[in-house]
CSV table of C-alpha atoms in Angstrom, one decimal:
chain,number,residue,atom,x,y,z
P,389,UNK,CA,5.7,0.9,-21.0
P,390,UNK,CA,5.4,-2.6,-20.4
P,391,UNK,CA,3.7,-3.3,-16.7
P,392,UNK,CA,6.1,-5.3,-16.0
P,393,UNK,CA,8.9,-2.6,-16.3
P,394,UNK,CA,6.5,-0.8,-14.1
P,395,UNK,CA,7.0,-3.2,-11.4
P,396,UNK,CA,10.1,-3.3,-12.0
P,397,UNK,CA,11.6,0.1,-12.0
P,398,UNK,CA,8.7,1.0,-8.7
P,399,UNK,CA,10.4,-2.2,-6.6
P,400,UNK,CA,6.2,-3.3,-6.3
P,401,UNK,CA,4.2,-6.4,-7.2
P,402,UNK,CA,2.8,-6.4,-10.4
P,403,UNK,CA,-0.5,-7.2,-9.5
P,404,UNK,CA,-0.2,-3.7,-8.0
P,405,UNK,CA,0.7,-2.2,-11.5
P,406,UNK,CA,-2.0,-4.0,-12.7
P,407,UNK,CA,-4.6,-2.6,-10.2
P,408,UNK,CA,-3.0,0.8,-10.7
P,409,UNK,CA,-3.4,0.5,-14.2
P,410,UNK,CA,-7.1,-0.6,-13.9
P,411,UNK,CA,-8.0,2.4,-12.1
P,412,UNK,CA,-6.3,4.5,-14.2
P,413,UNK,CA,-7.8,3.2,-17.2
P,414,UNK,CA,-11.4,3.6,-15.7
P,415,UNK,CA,-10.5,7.4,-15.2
P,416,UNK,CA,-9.5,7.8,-19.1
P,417,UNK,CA,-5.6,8.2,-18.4
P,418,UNK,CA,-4.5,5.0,-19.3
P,419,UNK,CA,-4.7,2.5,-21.7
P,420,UNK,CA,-3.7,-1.2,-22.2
P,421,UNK,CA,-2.3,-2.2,-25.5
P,422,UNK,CA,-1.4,-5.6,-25.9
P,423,UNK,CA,2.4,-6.2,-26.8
P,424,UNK,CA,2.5,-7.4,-30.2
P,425,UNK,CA,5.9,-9.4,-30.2
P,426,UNK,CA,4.7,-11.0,-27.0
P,427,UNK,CA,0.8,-11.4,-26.7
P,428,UNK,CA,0.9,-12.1,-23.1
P,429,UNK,CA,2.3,-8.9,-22.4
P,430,UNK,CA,0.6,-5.3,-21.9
P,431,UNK,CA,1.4,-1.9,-22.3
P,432,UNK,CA,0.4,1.0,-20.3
P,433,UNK,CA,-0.1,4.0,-22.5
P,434,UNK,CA,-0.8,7.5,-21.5
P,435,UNK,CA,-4.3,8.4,-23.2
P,436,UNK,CA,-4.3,12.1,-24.4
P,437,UNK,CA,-6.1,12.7,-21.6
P,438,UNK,CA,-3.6,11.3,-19.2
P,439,UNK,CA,-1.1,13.7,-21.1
P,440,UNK,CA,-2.9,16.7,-20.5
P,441,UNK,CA,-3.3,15.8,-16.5
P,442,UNK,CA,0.1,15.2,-16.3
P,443,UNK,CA,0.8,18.4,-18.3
P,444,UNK,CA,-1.7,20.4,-15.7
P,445,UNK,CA,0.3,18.5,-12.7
P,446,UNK,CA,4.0,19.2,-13.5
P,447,UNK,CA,4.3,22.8,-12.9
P,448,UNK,CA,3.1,23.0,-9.6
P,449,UNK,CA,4.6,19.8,-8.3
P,450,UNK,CA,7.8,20.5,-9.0
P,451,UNK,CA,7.3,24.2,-7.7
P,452,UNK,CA,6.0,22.4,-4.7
P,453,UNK,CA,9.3,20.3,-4.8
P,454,UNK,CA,11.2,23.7,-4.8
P,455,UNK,CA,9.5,25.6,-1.9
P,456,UNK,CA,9.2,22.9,0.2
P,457,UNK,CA,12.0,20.6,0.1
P,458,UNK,CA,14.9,22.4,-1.9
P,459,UNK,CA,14.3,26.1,-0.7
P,460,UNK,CA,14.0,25.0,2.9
P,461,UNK,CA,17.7,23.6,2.7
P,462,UNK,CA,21.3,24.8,3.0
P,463,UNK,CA,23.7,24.7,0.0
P,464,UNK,CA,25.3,22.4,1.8
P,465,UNK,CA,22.3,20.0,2.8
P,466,UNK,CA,20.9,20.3,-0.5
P,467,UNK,CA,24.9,19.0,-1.9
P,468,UNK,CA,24.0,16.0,0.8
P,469,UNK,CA,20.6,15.2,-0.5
P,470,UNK,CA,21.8,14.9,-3.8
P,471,UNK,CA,24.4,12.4,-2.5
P,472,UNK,CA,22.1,10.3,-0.6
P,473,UNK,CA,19.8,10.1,-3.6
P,474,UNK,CA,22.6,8.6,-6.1
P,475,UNK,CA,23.5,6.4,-3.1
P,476,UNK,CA,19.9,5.1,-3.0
P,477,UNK,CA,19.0,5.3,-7.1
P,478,UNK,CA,22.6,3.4,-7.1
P,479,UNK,CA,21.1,0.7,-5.2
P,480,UNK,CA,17.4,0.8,-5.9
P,481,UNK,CA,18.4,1.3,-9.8
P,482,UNK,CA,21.7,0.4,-10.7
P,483,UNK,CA,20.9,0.4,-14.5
P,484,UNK,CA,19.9,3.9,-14.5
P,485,UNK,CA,22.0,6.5,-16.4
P,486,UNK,CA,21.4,8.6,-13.2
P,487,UNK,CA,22.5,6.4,-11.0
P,488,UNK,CA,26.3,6.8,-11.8
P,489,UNK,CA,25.9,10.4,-12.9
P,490,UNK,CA,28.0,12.7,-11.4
P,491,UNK,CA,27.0,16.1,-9.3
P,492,UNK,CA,26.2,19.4,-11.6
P,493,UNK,CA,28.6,22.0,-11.2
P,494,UNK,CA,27.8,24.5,-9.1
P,495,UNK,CA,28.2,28.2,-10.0
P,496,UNK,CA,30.8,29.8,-8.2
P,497,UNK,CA,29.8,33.2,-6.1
P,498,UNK,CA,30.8,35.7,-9.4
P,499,UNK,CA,27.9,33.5,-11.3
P,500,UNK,CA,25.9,33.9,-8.3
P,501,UNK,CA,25.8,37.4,-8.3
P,502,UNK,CA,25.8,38.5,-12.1
């Protein structure tokens, strides 16, 4: 992904992206390639590396996510958290597919219990 794009999508400065970057290329995650339709662009490129941290990472964040933010909330909180976070991707990312996407639909009791 371009760094740019990184600033962009994280709302930051991109001399931020490119101290992030920096740091994560001295750790062996990430790589700069230079854009080759524009050379003063850069890319930020997982290294294999970085895959197989990221790999490690996901499971447990996202049970993390589930025990201690989504399990701790009522159907109905959890239905209001989903809505705040469209209202909020809406206007922190109005270009993302997610941010017009509407809500799941949630099994009714008999799927519940089978």
């Amino acid at each position: 992904m371009r760094c740019s794009w990184l600033a962009d999508l994280t709302h930051t400065r991109p001399s931020r992206i490119t101290h992030a970057v920096r740091r994560l290329t001295e750790a062996g995650l990430v790589e700069r390639v230079r854009c080759e339709s524009d050379r003063r662009s850069w890319f930020a490129s997982l290294t294999e590396q970085g895959r197989e941290v990221l790999g490690r990472a996901w499971v447990p964040h996202v049970r993390s996510i589930q025990e201690n933010l989504l399990d701790a909330l009522t159907d109905e909180q959890r239905e209001q958290l989903l809505d705040i976070s469209r209202t909020l991707l809406a206007h922190l990312a109005p270009a993302s597919p997610l941010a017009g996407e509407a809500a799941p639909p949630r099994p009714g009791p008999q799927a519940a219990s089978a």
